[in-house]
mmCIF file with all atom_site columns, C-alpha atoms in Angstrom:
data_model
loop_
_atom_site.group_PDB
_atom_site.id
_atom_site.type_symbol
_atom_site.label_atom_id
_atom_site.label_alt_id
_atom_site.label_comp_id
_atom_site.label_asym_id
_atom_site.label_entity_id
_atom_site.label_seq_id
_atom_site.pdbx_PDB_ins_code
_atom_site.Cartn_x
_atom_site.Cartn_y
_atom_site.Cartn_z
_atom_site.occupancy
_atom_site.B_iso_or_equiv
_atom_site.pdbx_formal_charge
_atom_site.auth_seq_id
_atom_site.auth_comp_id
_atom_site.auth_asym_id
_atom_site.auth_atom_id
_atom_site.pdbx_PDB_model_num
ATOM 1   C CA . ASP A 1 1   ? 10.575  -4.501  -16.823 1.00 52.00 ? 801 ASP A CA 1
ATOM 2   C CA . THR A 1 2   ? 10.039  -1.023  -15.420 1.00 71.00 ? 802 THR A CA 1
ATOM 3   C CA . GLY A 1 3   ? 7.666   -1.855  -12.597 1.00 92.00 ? 803 GLY A CA 1
ATOM 4   C CA . VAL A 1 4   ? 3.909   -1.753  -12.136 1.00 96.00 ? 804 VAL A CA 1
ATOM 5   C CA . SER A 1 5   ? 2.145   0.331   -14.753 1.00 97.00 ? 805 SER A CA 1
ATOM 6   C CA . GLN A 1 6   ? -1.303  1.880   -14.284 1.00 97.00 ? 806 GLN A CA 1
ATOM 7   C CA . ASN A 1 7   ? -3.438  3.565   -16.892 1.00 97.00 ? 807 ASN A CA 1
ATOM 8   C CA . PRO A 1 8   ? -4.810  6.119   -17.136 1.00 97.00 ? 808 PRO A CA 1
ATOM 9   C CA . ARG A 1 9   ? -3.012  8.348   -14.632 1.00 96.00 ? 809 ARG A CA 1
ATOM 10  C CA . HIS A 1 10  ? -6.029  10.598  -14.270 1.00 97.00 ? 810 HIS A CA 1
ATOM 11  C CA . LYS A 1 11  ? -9.700  10.137  -15.080 1.00 98.00 ? 811 LYS A CA 1
ATOM 12  C CA . ILE A 1 12  ? -12.489 12.659  -14.766 1.00 98.00 ? 812 ILE A CA 1
ATOM 13  C CA . THR A 1 13  ? -15.964 11.282  -15.264 1.00 98.00 ? 813 THR A CA 1
ATOM 14  C CA . LYS A 1 14  ? -19.532 12.343  -14.752 1.00 98.00 ? 814 LYS A CA 1
ATOM 15  C CA . ARG A 1 15  ? -21.583 10.736  -12.043 1.00 98.00 ? 815 ARG A CA 1
ATOM 16  C CA . GLY A 1 16  ? -23.367 7.671   -13.336 1.00 98.00 ? 816 GLY A CA 1
ATOM 17  C CA . GLN A 1 17  ? -20.784 6.809   -15.978 1.00 98.00 ? 817 GLN A CA 1
ATOM 18  C CA . ASN A 1 18  ? -18.731 3.610   -15.981 1.00 98.00 ? 818 ASN A CA 1
ATOM 19  C CA . VAL A 1 19  ? -14.953 3.702   -15.773 1.00 98.00 ? 819 VAL A CA 1
ATOM 20  C CA . THR A 1 20  ? -12.268 1.064   -16.226 1.00 98.00 ? 820 THR A CA 1
ATOM 21  C CA . PHE A 1 21  ? -8.684  1.152   -15.019 1.00 98.00 ? 821 PHE A CA 1
ATOM 22  C CA . ARG A 1 22  ? -5.848  -1.082  -16.104 1.00 98.00 ? 822 ARG A CA 1
ATOM 23  C CA . CYS A 1 23  ? -2.871  -2.419  -14.178 1.00 98.00 ? 823 CYS A CA 1
ATOM 24  C CA . ASP A 1 24  ? 0.132   -4.186  -15.684 1.00 97.00 ? 824 ASP A CA 1
ATOM 25  C CA . PRO A 1 25  ? 2.122   -5.870  -12.899 1.00 96.00 ? 825 PRO A CA 1
ATOM 26  C CA . ILE A 1 26  ? 5.743   -6.939  -12.911 1.00 94.00 ? 826 ILE A CA 1
ATOM 27  C CA . SER A 1 27  ? 5.758   -9.934  -15.221 1.00 90.00 ? 827 SER A CA 1
ATOM 28  C CA . GLU A 1 28  ? 7.084   -12.540 -12.784 1.00 87.00 ? 828 GLU A CA 1
ATOM 29  C CA . HIS A 1 29  ? 4.730   -11.449 -9.984  1.00 90.00 ? 829 HIS A CA 1
ATOM 30  C CA . ASN A 1 30  ? 1.840   -13.835 -9.507  1.00 89.00 ? 830 ASN A CA 1
ATOM 31  C CA . ARG A 1 31  ? -0.071  -11.773 -6.934  1.00 91.00 ? 831 ARG A CA 1
ATOM 32  C CA . LEU A 1 32  ? -1.858  -8.559  -7.810  1.00 94.00 ? 832 LEU A CA 1
ATOM 33  C CA . TYR A 1 33  ? -3.661  -6.212  -5.431  1.00 95.00 ? 833 TYR A CA 1
ATOM 34  C CA . TRP A 1 34  ? -6.009  -3.260  -5.766  1.00 96.00 ? 834 TRP A CA 1
ATOM 35  C CA . TYR A 1 35  ? -6.214  -0.533  -3.136  1.00 96.00 ? 835 TYR A CA 1
ATOM 36  C CA . ARG A 1 36  ? -8.140  2.719   -2.879  1.00 96.00 ? 836 ARG A CA 1
ATOM 37  C CA . GLN A 1 37  ? -6.796  5.794   -1.154  1.00 96.00 ? 837 GLN A CA 1
ATOM 38  C CA . THR A 1 38  ? -8.613  9.011   -0.275  1.00 95.00 ? 838 THR A CA 1
ATOM 39  C CA . LEU A 1 39  ? -6.968  12.237  0.807   1.00 91.00 ? 839 LEU A CA 1
ATOM 40  C CA . GLY A 1 40  ? -5.251  12.026  4.171   1.00 89.00 ? 840 GLY A CA 1
ATOM 41  C CA . GLN A 1 41  ? -5.909  8.307   4.544   1.00 92.00 ? 841 GLN A CA 1
ATOM 42  C CA . GLY A 1 42  ? -3.841  5.217   4.025   1.00 93.00 ? 842 GLY A CA 1
ATOM 43  C CA . PRO A 1 43  ? -4.562  2.795   1.195   1.00 94.00 ? 843 PRO A CA 1
ATOM 44  C CA . GLU A 1 44  ? -7.608  0.577   1.773   1.00 93.00 ? 844 GLU A CA 1
ATOM 45  C CA . PHE A 1 45  ? -7.552  -2.959  0.463   1.00 92.00 ? 845 PHE A CA 1
ATOM 46  C CA . LEU A 1 46  ? -10.106 -3.761  -2.240  1.00 94.00 ? 846 LEU A CA 1
ATOM 47  C CA . THR A 1 47  ? -9.208  -7.138  -3.725  1.00 94.00 ? 847 THR A CA 1
ATOM 48  C CA . TYR A 1 48  ? -6.356  -9.408  -4.725  1.00 91.00 ? 848 TYR A CA 1
ATOM 49  C CA . PHE A 1 49  ? -5.569  -12.056 -7.310  1.00 93.00 ? 849 PHE A CA 1
ATOM 50  C CA . GLN A 1 50  ? -3.260  -14.995 -7.268  1.00 90.00 ? 850 GLN A CA 1
ATOM 51  C CA . ASN A 1 51  ? -2.599  -15.666 -10.930 1.00 90.00 ? 851 ASN A CA 1
ATOM 52  C CA . GLU A 1 52  ? -6.057  -15.383 -12.507 1.00 91.00 ? 852 GLU A CA 1
ATOM 53  C CA . ALA A 1 53  ? -8.039  -16.320 -9.400  1.00 92.00 ? 853 ALA A CA 1
ATOM 54  C CA . GLN A 1 54  ? -9.632  -13.567 -7.344  1.00 91.00 ? 854 GLN A CA 1
ATOM 55  C CA . LEU A 1 55  ? -8.994  -14.860 -3.826  1.00 88.00 ? 855 LEU A CA 1
ATOM 56  C CA . GLU A 1 56  ? -10.186 -12.087 -1.560  1.00 87.00 ? 856 GLU A CA 1
ATOM 57  C CA . LYS A 1 57  ? -12.538 -9.125  -1.779  1.00 89.00 ? 857 LYS A CA 1
ATOM 58  C CA . SER A 1 58  ? -13.062 -6.397  0.766   1.00 89.00 ? 858 SER A CA 1
ATOM 59  C CA . ARG A 1 59  ? -16.512 -5.484  1.976   1.00 85.00 ? 859 ARG A CA 1
ATOM 60  C CA . LEU A 1 60  ? -15.654 -2.045  0.578   1.00 78.00 ? 860 LEU A CA 1
ATOM 61  C CA . LEU A 1 61  ? -16.014 -3.540  -2.867  1.00 83.00 ? 861 LEU A CA 1
ATOM 62  C CA . SER A 1 62  ? -19.681 -2.966  -3.587  1.00 86.00 ? 862 SER A CA 1
ATOM 63  C CA . ASP A 1 63  ? -21.471 -4.725  -6.429  1.00 91.00 ? 863 ASP A CA 1
ATOM 64  C CA . ARG A 1 64  ? -20.692 -1.712  -8.620  1.00 95.00 ? 864 ARG A CA 1
ATOM 65  C CA . PHE A 1 65  ? -17.034 -2.696  -8.554  1.00 96.00 ? 865 PHE A CA 1
ATOM 66  C CA . SER A 1 66  ? -15.621 -5.613  -10.493 1.00 95.00 ? 866 SER A CA 1
ATOM 67  C CA . ALA A 1 67  ? -12.069 -6.699  -11.088 1.00 96.00 ? 867 ALA A CA 1
ATOM 68  C CA . GLU A 1 68  ? -10.612 -9.219  -13.470 1.00 95.00 ? 868 GLU A CA 1
ATOM 69  C CA . ARG A 1 69  ? -7.233  -10.651 -14.222 1.00 95.00 ? 869 ARG A CA 1
ATOM 70  C CA . PRO A 1 70  ? -7.590  -12.748 -17.364 1.00 90.00 ? 870 PRO A CA 1
ATOM 71  C CA . LYS A 1 71  ? -4.741  -15.183 -17.960 1.00 86.00 ? 871 LYS A CA 1
ATOM 72  C CA . GLY A 1 72  ? -3.046  -13.996 -14.782 1.00 84.00 ? 872 GLY A CA 1
ATOM 73  C CA . SER A 1 73  ? -1.368  -11.072 -16.469 1.00 90.00 ? 873 SER A CA 1
ATOM 74  C CA . PHE A 1 74  ? -2.807  -7.530  -16.485 1.00 96.00 ? 874 PHE A CA 1
ATOM 75  C CA . SER A 1 75  ? -5.838  -6.647  -14.400 1.00 97.00 ? 875 SER A CA 1
ATOM 76  C CA . THR A 1 76  ? -8.776  -4.311  -14.864 1.00 98.00 ? 876 THR A CA 1
ATOM 77  C CA . LEU A 1 77  ? -10.917 -2.625  -12.243 1.00 98.00 ? 877 LEU A CA 1
ATOM 78  C CA . GLU A 1 78  ? -14.315 -1.407  -13.416 1.00 97.00 ? 878 GLU A CA 1
ATOM 79  C CA . ILE A 1 79  ? -16.619 0.879   -11.510 1.00 97.00 ? 879 ILE A CA 1
ATOM 80  C CA . GLN A 1 80  ? -20.198 1.049   -12.782 1.00 97.00 ? 880 GLN A CA 1
ATOM 81  C CA . ARG A 1 81  ? -22.575 3.948   -12.178 1.00 97.00 ? 881 ARG A CA 1
ATOM 82  C CA . THR A 1 82  ? -19.895 6.046   -10.531 1.00 97.00 ? 882 THR A CA 1
ATOM 83  C CA . GLU A 1 83  ? -20.748 8.155   -7.494  1.00 96.00 ? 883 GLU A CA 1
ATOM 84  C CA . GLN A 1 84  ? -18.940 11.189  -6.089  1.00 96.00 ? 884 GLN A CA 1
ATOM 85  C CA . GLY A 1 85  ? -17.779 9.038   -3.173  1.00 95.00 ? 885 GLY A CA 1
ATOM 86  C CA . ASP A 1 86  ? -15.785 6.936   -5.631  1.00 96.00 ? 886 ASP A CA 1
ATOM 87  C CA . SER A 1 87  ? -13.386 9.845   -6.157  1.00 97.00 ? 887 SER A CA 1
ATOM 88  C CA . ALA A 1 88  ? -10.035 8.563   -4.940  1.00 97.00 ? 888 ALA A CA 1
ATOM 89  C CA . MET A 1 89  ? -6.638  7.304   -6.004  1.00 97.00 ? 889 MET A CA 1
ATOM 90  C CA . TYR A 1 90  ? -6.793  3.669   -7.116  1.00 98.00 ? 890 TYR A CA 1
ATOM 91  C CA . LEU A 1 91  ? -3.525  1.868   -6.538  1.00 97.00 ? 891 LEU A CA 1
ATOM 92  C CA . CYS A 1 92  ? -2.375  -1.429  -7.946  1.00 97.00 ? 892 CYS A CA 1
ATOM 93  C CA . ALA A 1 93  ? 0.458   -3.488  -6.491  1.00 96.00 ? 893 ALA A CA 1
ATOM 94  C CA . SER A 1 94  ? 2.070   -6.825  -7.257  1.00 94.00 ? 894 SER A CA 1
ATOM 95  C CA . SER A 1 95  ? 4.263   -9.317  -5.457  1.00 90.00 ? 895 SER A CA 1
ATOM 96  C CA . ARG A 1 96  ? 5.553   -12.871 -5.716  1.00 83.00 ? 896 ARG A CA 1
ATOM 97  C CA . ILE A 1 97  ? 4.025   -15.643 -3.648  1.00 71.00 ? 897 ILE A CA 1
ATOM 98  C CA . GLU A 1 98  ? 7.397   -17.154 -2.852  1.00 65.00 ? 898 GLU A CA 1
ATOM 99  C CA . ASP A 1 99  ? 9.170   -14.058 -1.683  1.00 62.00 ? 899 ASP A CA 1
ATOM 100 C CA . PHE A 1 100 ? 8.064   -11.845 1.172   1.00 65.00 ? 900 PHE A CA 1
ATOM 101 C CA . SER A 1 101 ? 11.439  -10.143 1.413   1.00 66.00 ? 901 SER A CA 1
ATOM 102 C CA . TYR A 1 102 ? 10.706  -7.387  -1.045  1.00 72.00 ? 902 TYR A CA 1
ATOM 103 C CA . GLY A 1 103 ? 7.167   -6.449  -0.184  1.00 86.00 ? 903 GLY A CA 1
ATOM 104 C CA . TYR A 1 104 ? 4.769   -5.073  -2.700  1.00 91.00 ? 904 TYR A CA 1
ATOM 105 C CA . THR A 1 105 ? 5.653   -3.023  -5.748  1.00 93.00 ? 905 THR A CA 1
ATOM 106 C CA . PHE A 1 106 ? 3.071   -0.304  -6.262  1.00 95.00 ? 906 PHE A CA 1
ATOM 107 C CA . GLY A 1 107 ? 2.125   1.538   -9.416  1.00 96.00 ? 907 GLY A CA 1
ATOM 108 C CA . SER A 1 108 ? 1.737   5.316   -9.494  1.00 95.00 ? 908 SER A CA 1
ATOM 109 C CA . GLY A 1 109 ? -2.020  5.021   -9.283  1.00 96.00 ? 909 GLY A CA 1
ATOM 110 C CA . THR A 1 110 ? -5.037  6.246   -11.217 1.00 97.00 ? 910 THR A CA 1
ATOM 111 C CA . ARG A 1 111 ? -6.678  9.338   -9.776  1.00 97.00 ? 911 ARG A CA 1
ATOM 112 C CA . LEU A 1 112 ? -10.434 9.280   -10.336 1.00 98.00 ? 912 LEU A CA 1
ATOM 113 C CA . THR A 1 113 ? -12.540 12.409  -10.023 1.00 98.00 ? 913 THR A CA 1
ATOM 114 C CA . VAL A 1 114 ? -16.308 12.007  -10.279 1.00 98.00 ? 914 VAL A CA 1
ATOM 115 C CA . VAL A 1 115 ? -18.115 15.277  -11.013 1.00 97.00 ? 915 VAL A CA 1
ATOM 116 C CA . SER B 2 1   ? -9.448  -3.051  12.383  1.00 50.00 ? 406 SER B CA 1
ATOM 117 C CA . GLN B 2 2   ? -6.254  -4.990  11.665  1.00 66.00 ? 407 GLN B CA 1
ATOM 118 C CA . GLN B 2 3   ? -4.317  -2.077  10.276  1.00 74.00 ? 408 GLN B CA 1
ATOM 119 C CA . GLY B 2 4   ? -1.133  -0.706  11.774  1.00 82.00 ? 409 GLY B CA 1
ATOM 120 C CA . GLU B 2 5   ? -1.448  2.594   13.577  1.00 87.00 ? 410 GLU B CA 1
ATOM 121 C CA . GLU B 2 6   ? 1.325   5.116   13.052  1.00 90.00 ? 411 GLU B CA 1
ATOM 122 C CA . ASP B 2 7   ? 2.336   7.747   15.543  1.00 90.00 ? 412 ASP B CA 1
ATOM 123 C CA . PRO B 2 8   ? 2.764   10.697  15.360  1.00 94.00 ? 413 PRO B CA 1
ATOM 124 C CA . GLN B 2 9   ? 0.374   11.653  12.585  1.00 94.00 ? 414 GLN B CA 1
ATOM 125 C CA . ALA B 2 10  ? 2.661   14.516  11.574  1.00 96.00 ? 415 ALA B CA 1
ATOM 126 C CA . LEU B 2 11  ? 6.310   15.294  12.258  1.00 96.00 ? 416 LEU B CA 1
ATOM 127 C CA . SER B 2 12  ? 8.327   18.349  11.282  1.00 97.00 ? 417 SER B CA 1
ATOM 128 C CA . ILE B 2 13  ? 12.104  18.418  11.683  1.00 97.00 ? 418 ILE B CA 1
ATOM 129 C CA . GLN B 2 14  ? 15.141  20.314  10.431  1.00 97.00 ? 419 GLN B CA 1
ATOM 130 C CA . GLU B 2 15  ? 17.374  18.795  7.794   1.00 97.00 ? 420 GLU B CA 1
ATOM 131 C CA . GLY B 2 16  ? 20.121  16.738  9.410   1.00 97.00 ? 421 GLY B CA 1
ATOM 132 C CA . GLU B 2 17  ? 18.022  15.722  12.411  1.00 97.00 ? 422 GLU B CA 1
ATOM 133 C CA . ASN B 2 18  ? 16.788  12.194  13.029  1.00 98.00 ? 423 ASN B CA 1
ATOM 134 C CA . ALA B 2 19  ? 13.141  11.265  12.557  1.00 97.00 ? 424 ALA B CA 1
ATOM 135 C CA . THR B 2 20  ? 11.439  8.503   14.522  1.00 97.00 ? 425 THR B CA 1
ATOM 136 C CA . MET B 2 21  ? 8.029   7.089   13.668  1.00 97.00 ? 426 MET B CA 1
ATOM 137 C CA . ASN B 2 22  ? 6.182   4.434   15.612  1.00 97.00 ? 427 ASN B CA 1
ATOM 138 C CA . CYS B 2 23  ? 3.705   1.759   14.664  1.00 96.00 ? 428 CYS B CA 1
ATOM 139 C CA . SER B 2 24  ? 1.424   -0.406  16.769  1.00 95.00 ? 429 SER B CA 1
ATOM 140 C CA . TYR B 2 25  ? -0.513  -3.429  15.598  1.00 93.00 ? 430 TYR B CA 1
ATOM 141 C CA . LYS B 2 26  ? -3.035  -5.889  16.961  1.00 89.00 ? 431 LYS B CA 1
ATOM 142 C CA . THR B 2 27  ? -2.239  -9.587  16.587  1.00 87.00 ? 432 THR B CA 1
ATOM 143 C CA . SER B 2 28  ? 0.526   -11.979 15.598  1.00 88.00 ? 433 SER B CA 1
ATOM 144 C CA . ILE B 2 29  ? 2.386   -11.033 12.465  1.00 88.00 ? 434 ILE B CA 1
ATOM 145 C CA . ASN B 2 30  ? 4.439   -12.794 9.833   1.00 87.00 ? 435 ASN B CA 1
ATOM 146 C CA . ASN B 2 31  ? 6.358   -9.624  9.077   1.00 90.00 ? 436 ASN B CA 1
ATOM 147 C CA . LEU B 2 32  ? 5.970   -5.854  9.193   1.00 93.00 ? 437 LEU B CA 1
ATOM 148 C CA . GLN B 2 33  ? 6.787   -3.574  6.304   1.00 94.00 ? 438 GLN B CA 1
ATOM 149 C CA . TRP B 2 34  ? 7.391   0.160   5.998   1.00 96.00 ? 439 TRP B CA 1
ATOM 150 C CA . TYR B 2 35  ? 6.483   2.168   2.932   1.00 97.00 ? 440 TYR B CA 1
ATOM 151 C CA . ARG B 2 36  ? 7.018   5.753   1.816   1.00 97.00 ? 441 ARG B CA 1
ATOM 152 C CA . GLN B 2 37  ? 4.626   7.781   -0.305  1.00 96.00 ? 442 GLN B CA 1
ATOM 153 C CA . ASN B 2 38  ? 5.490   11.060  -1.933  1.00 94.00 ? 443 ASN B CA 1
ATOM 154 C CA . SER B 2 39  ? 2.547   13.362  -2.533  1.00 88.00 ? 444 SER B CA 1
ATOM 155 C CA . GLY B 2 40  ? 0.233   12.053  -5.246  1.00 82.00 ? 445 GLY B CA 1
ATOM 156 C CA . ARG B 2 41  ? 2.375   9.029   -6.013  1.00 86.00 ? 446 ARG B CA 1
ATOM 157 C CA . GLY B 2 42  ? 2.319   5.302   -5.328  1.00 89.00 ? 447 GLY B CA 1
ATOM 158 C CA . LEU B 2 43  ? 3.930   3.708   -2.303  1.00 94.00 ? 448 LEU B CA 1
ATOM 159 C CA . VAL B 2 44  ? 7.558   2.617   -2.272  1.00 95.00 ? 449 VAL B CA 1
ATOM 160 C CA . HIS B 2 45  ? 8.657   -0.345  -0.194  1.00 94.00 ? 450 HIS B CA 1
ATOM 161 C CA . LEU B 2 46  ? 11.422  0.670   2.233   1.00 95.00 ? 451 LEU B CA 1
ATOM 162 C CA . ILE B 2 47  ? 12.166  -2.241  4.509   1.00 95.00 ? 452 ILE B CA 1
ATOM 163 C CA . LEU B 2 48  ? 10.668  -5.475  5.822   1.00 93.00 ? 453 LEU B CA 1
ATOM 164 C CA . ILE B 2 49  ? 11.312  -6.985  9.245   1.00 94.00 ? 454 ILE B CA 1
ATOM 165 C CA . ARG B 2 50  ? 10.278  -10.542 10.036  1.00 92.00 ? 455 ARG B CA 1
ATOM 166 C CA . SER B 2 51  ? 8.606   -11.540 13.279  1.00 92.00 ? 456 SER B CA 1
ATOM 167 C CA . ASN B 2 52  ? 11.762  -13.304 14.511  1.00 94.00 ? 457 ASN B CA 1
ATOM 168 C CA . GLU B 2 53  ? 13.967  -10.243 13.911  1.00 96.00 ? 458 GLU B CA 1
ATOM 169 C CA . ARG B 2 54  ? 14.419  -7.392  16.370  1.00 97.00 ? 459 ARG B CA 1
ATOM 170 C CA . GLU B 2 55  ? 16.316  -4.835  14.343  1.00 98.00 ? 460 GLU B CA 1
ATOM 171 C CA . LYS B 2 56  ? 17.164  -4.222  10.736  1.00 96.00 ? 461 LYS B CA 1
ATOM 172 C CA . HIS B 2 57  ? 19.176  -1.574  8.908   1.00 96.00 ? 462 HIS B CA 1
ATOM 173 C CA . SER B 2 58  ? 19.093  -0.283  5.373   1.00 95.00 ? 463 SER B CA 1
ATOM 174 C CA . GLY B 2 59  ? 21.209  2.753   4.585   1.00 96.00 ? 464 GLY B CA 1
ATOM 175 C CA . ARG B 2 60  ? 19.930  5.602   6.781   1.00 97.00 ? 465 ARG B CA 1
ATOM 176 C CA . LEU B 2 61  ? 16.924  3.540   7.906   1.00 97.00 ? 466 LEU B CA 1
ATOM 177 C CA . ARG B 2 62  ? 16.758  1.543   11.106  1.00 98.00 ? 467 ARG B CA 1
ATOM 178 C CA . VAL B 2 63  ? 13.692  -0.501  11.980  1.00 98.00 ? 468 VAL B CA 1
ATOM 179 C CA . THR B 2 64  ? 13.021  -2.201  15.289  1.00 98.00 ? 469 THR B CA 1
ATOM 180 C CA . LEU B 2 65  ? 10.326  -4.694  16.179  1.00 98.00 ? 470 LEU B CA 1
ATOM 181 C CA . ASP B 2 66  ? 9.028   -5.595  19.630  1.00 97.00 ? 471 ASP B CA 1
ATOM 182 C CA . THR B 2 67  ? 6.550   -8.432  19.259  1.00 95.00 ? 472 THR B CA 1
ATOM 183 C CA . SER B 2 68  ? 5.783   -8.481  22.992  1.00 95.00 ? 473 SER B CA 1
ATOM 184 C CA . LYS B 2 69  ? 4.540   -4.888  22.751  1.00 96.00 ? 474 LYS B CA 1
ATOM 185 C CA . LYS B 2 70  ? 3.217   -5.344  19.215  1.00 95.00 ? 475 LYS B CA 1
ATOM 186 C CA . SER B 2 71  ? 5.105   -2.276  18.080  1.00 96.00 ? 476 SER B CA 1
ATOM 187 C CA . SER B 2 72  ? 7.711   -1.179  15.579  1.00 97.00 ? 477 SER B CA 1
ATOM 188 C CA . SER B 2 73  ? 9.685   1.973   15.002  1.00 98.00 ? 478 SER B CA 1
ATOM 189 C CA . LEU B 2 74  ? 11.319  3.486   11.942  1.00 98.00 ? 479 LEU B CA 1
ATOM 190 C CA . LEU B 2 75  ? 14.303  5.765   12.428  1.00 98.00 ? 480 LEU B CA 1
ATOM 191 C CA . ILE B 2 76  ? 15.593  7.913   9.597   1.00 98.00 ? 481 ILE B CA 1
ATOM 192 C CA . THR B 2 77  ? 18.997  9.318   10.445  1.00 98.00 ? 482 THR B CA 1
ATOM 193 C CA . ALA B 2 78  ? 20.493  12.537  9.073   1.00 97.00 ? 483 ALA B CA 1
ATOM 194 C CA . SER B 2 79  ? 17.242  13.482  7.358   1.00 97.00 ? 484 SER B CA 1
ATOM 195 C CA . ARG B 2 80  ? 17.168  15.282  4.018   1.00 97.00 ? 485 ARG B CA 1
ATOM 196 C CA . ALA B 2 81  ? 14.546  17.457  2.381   1.00 96.00 ? 486 ALA B CA 1
ATOM 197 C CA . ALA B 2 82  ? 13.936  14.587  -0.066  1.00 96.00 ? 487 ALA B CA 1
ATOM 198 C CA . ASP B 2 83  ? 12.740  12.447  2.862   1.00 97.00 ? 488 ASP B CA 1
ATOM 199 C CA . THR B 2 84  ? 9.624   14.623  3.049   1.00 97.00 ? 489 THR B CA 1
ATOM 200 C CA . ALA B 2 85  ? 6.785   12.150  2.485   1.00 97.00 ? 490 ALA B CA 1
ATOM 201 C CA . SER B 2 86  ? 4.153   10.071  4.259   1.00 97.00 ? 491 SER B CA 1
ATOM 202 C CA . TYR B 2 87  ? 5.370   6.888   5.898   1.00 97.00 ? 492 TYR B CA 1
ATOM 203 C CA . PHE B 2 88  ? 3.165   3.854   6.456   1.00 96.00 ? 493 PHE B CA 1
ATOM 204 C CA . CYS B 2 89  ? 3.668   0.672   8.397   1.00 94.00 ? 494 CYS B CA 1
ATOM 205 C CA . ALA B 2 90  ? 1.931   -2.444  7.142   1.00 93.00 ? 495 ALA B CA 1
ATOM 206 C CA . PRO B 2 91  ? 1.728   -5.572  9.267   1.00 91.00 ? 496 PRO B CA 1
ATOM 207 C CA . LEU B 2 92  ? 1.330   -8.851  7.429   1.00 87.00 ? 497 LEU B CA 1
ATOM 208 C CA . TYR B 2 93  ? -0.724  -10.902 9.827   1.00 82.00 ? 498 TYR B CA 1
ATOM 209 C CA . SER B 2 94  ? -0.206  -14.600 10.449  1.00 75.00 ? 499 SER B CA 1
ATOM 210 C CA . GLY B 2 95  ? -2.911  -17.052 9.570   1.00 68.00 ? 500 GLY B CA 1
ATOM 211 C CA . ALA B 2 96  ? -4.433  -18.749 6.608   1.00 55.00 ? 501 ALA B CA 1
ATOM 212 C CA . GLY B 2 97  ? -5.180  -16.480 3.700   1.00 59.00 ? 502 GLY B CA 1
ATOM 213 C CA . SER B 2 98  ? -3.689  -13.369 5.288   1.00 60.00 ? 503 SER B CA 1
ATOM 214 C CA . TYR B 2 99  ? -1.835  -12.160 2.248   1.00 70.00 ? 504 TYR B CA 1
ATOM 215 C CA . GLN B 2 100 ? -3.066  -8.616  2.119   1.00 79.00 ? 505 GLN B CA 1
ATOM 216 C CA . LEU B 2 101 ? -1.279  -5.716  3.770   1.00 86.00 ? 506 LEU B CA 1
ATOM 217 C CA . THR B 2 102 ? -3.323  -3.250  5.762   1.00 86.00 ? 507 THR B CA 1
ATOM 218 C CA . PHE B 2 103 ? -2.239  0.364   6.103   1.00 91.00 ? 508 PHE B CA 1
ATOM 219 C CA . GLY B 2 104 ? -2.936  3.016   8.709   1.00 89.00 ? 509 GLY B CA 1
ATOM 220 C CA . LYS B 2 105 ? -3.185  6.747   8.086   1.00 92.00 ? 510 LYS B CA 1
ATOM 221 C CA . GLY B 2 106 ? 0.573   7.145   8.101   1.00 95.00 ? 511 GLY B CA 1
ATOM 222 C CA . THR B 2 107 ? 2.996   9.675   9.511   1.00 97.00 ? 512 THR B CA 1
ATOM 223 C CA . LYS B 2 108 ? 3.451   12.805  7.433   1.00 96.00 ? 513 LYS B CA 1
ATOM 224 C CA . LEU B 2 109 ? 7.099   13.826  7.698   1.00 97.00 ? 514 LEU B CA 1
ATOM 225 C CA . SER B 2 110 ? 8.245   17.291  6.713   1.00 97.00 ? 515 SER B CA 1
ATOM 226 C CA . VAL B 2 111 ? 11.982  17.919  6.573   1.00 97.00 ? 516 VAL B CA 1
ATOM 227 C CA . ILE B 2 112 ? 12.767  21.629  6.509   1.00 96.00 ? 517 ILE B CA 1
ATOM 228 C CA . PRO B 2 113 ? 15.917  22.599  4.585   1.00 93.00 ? 518 PRO B CA 1
#
């Protein structure tokens, strides 16, 4: 297992289009998190899953955003009707419930540019 | 906001010098974690200190935690150009359902060769 994998690495889309990102966590990690990061800022929490259940969603996550984690494995984050303000780096991370000693493992992110 | 706040926002030092970054937070924590982010990349977990610990070492990293002052510091000794990155603290707050880390704006460290 080589860590958390995110695809695509970069996405350029026109305003109003829908986009979907994928995250493959470390296989034995049962928690999965999505964050968004804009230039010069720290990552902002969007949502997290424990296995397949979506347990928490940020108020930042408008109704245009939806995330799924079918079967508790990979996760997808979809943004509908993209806006220029959605341009950001979208980061996925995973961790194990039982073990706080190692923190989160982050993927390299998907950079979204809305034109 | 429940995020950690890093200080300073930017730090520039010569290679070989020590770098110290500080973090303040708001309420009781389970643990506090430090992460590094190279430009345009994901975050890398550096070190975690639990609320009942006061100091922790990992290689050239030394982290301290003062729960009475709700603050932590990260010391990088004998800095290298490769240490150039943004550093974030992330408190994990106590309480039911508090499983998400919150991040501040970070400290941008530049190590000049």
